[in-house]
């Protein structure tokens, strides 16, 4: 697959390890760049959205595709609500429900989850057995954000623990946004 967009990888809480599909994509596509956060384990929403904005504005925003996983999905929604930048699109994978009782403590400013329509095309990828978000909540996020929803079945949190290391199906979804 060829990508002409500037692809920014945005991991969630704890960052994405070496075996995670986001890291795999970076190895296979050296032009894909990770947005680094100051604190991966005790994130502050305002800090995270400013890091995203710096990365987006380091070039032509209209050519940017964001690839968010987990907490990064709501972070992207906050970023969009705050900055309203005209980017090409976003792939939002396994959005965590930061309002759920089961969500790990230690995050600041990520609730309530913004439910405003995103000002760019987006795809939300969810599964039926994600510990961090119910399919019903992921569907609400997708509908609110104006995103296409893709339910990939019993895929857990769509990470290494659920067997998603290279995840070529995700690249095909990203390619949809590239077009």
XYZ file of C-alpha atoms in Angstrom:
179
model
C 0.000 0.000 0.000
C 1.128 3.507 -0.749
C 0.343 6.477 1.445
C 0.933 10.033 0.297
C -0.618 11.595 3.405
C 1.396 12.565 6.448
C 0.378 9.832 8.896
C 0.668 10.595 12.601
C 0.488 7.642 14.997
C -1.083 8.525 18.346
C -0.918 5.795 21.010
C -3.060 5.690 24.102
C -2.348 5.286 27.787
C 1.063 3.704 28.371
C 2.198 4.177 24.739
C 2.240 1.329 22.203
C 4.954 -1.288 22.677
C 7.189 -2.851 20.054
C 4.699 -5.614 19.140
C 1.681 -3.283 18.869
C 0.267 -2.745 15.383
C 0.998 1.002 15.607
C 4.703 0.252 16.108
C 4.615 -2.345 13.339
C 3.124 0.213 10.957
C 5.902 2.671 11.815
C 8.533 0.032 11.002
C 6.882 -0.824 7.659
C 6.179 2.804 6.744
C 9.125 4.958 7.879
C 7.214 8.132 6.941
C 4.578 7.377 9.619
C 5.509 9.427 12.688
C 4.550 8.841 16.315
C 3.289 11.778 18.343
C 5.248 11.543 21.598
C 3.646 12.588 24.855
C 5.372 13.970 27.949
C 3.694 11.455 30.261
C 2.328 8.194 28.884
C 1.220 6.853 32.271
C -0.432 9.858 33.965
C -1.676 11.846 30.963
C -3.193 15.298 31.067
C -5.610 15.923 28.202
C -4.548 19.520 27.616
C -0.893 18.473 27.291
C -1.779 15.648 24.906
C -3.910 17.788 22.588
C -1.168 20.411 22.379
C 1.336 17.705 21.361
C -1.058 16.583 18.621
C -1.500 20.158 17.431
C 2.258 20.758 17.266
C 2.679 17.630 15.161
C -0.233 18.477 12.855
C 0.991 22.039 12.329
C 4.537 20.866 11.524
C 3.593 20.720 7.850
C 0.399 20.940 5.811
C -2.587 20.011 8.054
C -4.751 19.187 5.032
C -2.435 16.240 4.261
C -2.566 14.698 7.759
C -4.134 11.379 8.702
C -4.281 10.648 12.432
C -4.187 7.054 13.703
C -5.391 6.915 17.279
C -5.690 3.918 19.589
C -7.597 3.715 22.871
C -7.279 6.938 24.917
C -5.902 8.682 21.826
C -9.381 8.523 20.233
C -11.012 10.786 22.817
C -7.830 12.892 22.808
C -8.303 13.433 19.065
C -11.951 14.386 19.691
C -10.812 16.945 22.290
C -8.118 18.209 19.915
C -10.668 18.618 17.102
C -13.085 20.446 19.395
C -10.321 22.778 20.601
C -8.418 23.533 17.387
C -10.835 22.675 14.532
C -7.971 21.990 12.080
C -8.807 20.919 8.505
C -7.020 17.565 8.353
C -7.556 14.749 5.860
C -9.012 12.258 8.359
C -8.622 10.008 11.384
C -8.675 6.283 12.071
C -9.951 5.877 15.645
C -9.314 2.359 16.928
C -10.802 0.909 20.128
C -11.885 4.213 21.685
C -11.689 3.904 25.471
C -14.664 4.979 27.535
C -13.005 7.285 30.054
C -16.384 7.756 31.738
C -16.733 4.048 32.601
C -16.094 2.824 36.142
C -13.702 0.202 34.765
C -11.403 2.811 33.173
C -7.990 2.963 34.901
C -7.432 5.966 37.172
C -4.609 8.443 36.665
C -5.805 10.432 33.670
C -6.733 14.111 33.902
C -9.271 15.953 31.765
C -10.397 13.137 29.462
C -14.020 13.045 30.655
C -16.642 13.695 29.607
C -15.882 12.429 26.132
C -16.624 15.089 23.504
C -19.627 14.151 21.395
C -19.355 16.907 18.781
C -19.123 16.059 15.085
C -15.508 15.904 13.964
C -14.572 18.435 11.260
C -12.915 15.740 9.123
C -13.698 12.228 7.827
C -13.139 9.447 10.333
C -13.547 5.739 10.915
C -14.150 4.233 14.363
C -13.057 0.602 14.709
C -14.621 -1.304 17.592
C -15.070 -4.858 18.809
C -17.829 -6.650 20.683
C -15.641 -7.631 23.653
C -13.417 -4.643 24.391
C -12.838 -4.316 28.132
C -12.431 -0.525 27.829
C -15.590 0.268 25.858
C -18.898 -1.418 25.126
C -20.000 -1.689 21.529
C -22.979 0.501 22.423
C -20.721 3.304 23.655
C -18.350 2.955 20.679
C -21.416 3.217 18.423
C -22.523 6.385 20.242
C -19.054 7.887 19.793
C -19.019 7.039 16.078
C -22.497 8.465 15.509
C -21.715 11.636 17.479
C -18.386 12.170 15.748
C -19.913 11.571 12.282
C -17.613 8.577 11.832
C -18.075 5.401 9.868
C -18.302 2.538 12.392
C -16.520 -0.733 11.652
C -17.312 -3.574 14.063
C -14.593 -6.227 13.729
C -16.244 -8.765 16.022
C -14.560 -10.394 19.016
C -11.223 -8.549 18.823
C -10.750 -7.371 22.392
C -9.000 -4.009 22.710
C -7.454 -4.428 19.245
C -3.947 -4.619 20.662
C -1.153 -7.152 21.216
C -3.141 -9.029 23.886
C -5.880 -9.714 21.342
C -3.398 -10.787 18.648
C -3.237 -7.510 16.697
C 0.412 -7.011 15.862
C 0.710 -6.192 12.135
C -3.059 -5.746 11.570
C -3.243 -5.410 7.765
C -7.038 -4.948 7.940
C -6.411 -1.693 9.788
C -4.082 -0.499 7.051
C -6.851 -1.130 4.527
C -9.179 1.060 6.610
C -6.516 3.757 6.723
C -6.246 3.471 2.947
C -9.976 4.341 2.720
C -9.212 7.666 4.372
C -6.202 8.189 2.095
C -8.436 8.131 -1.005
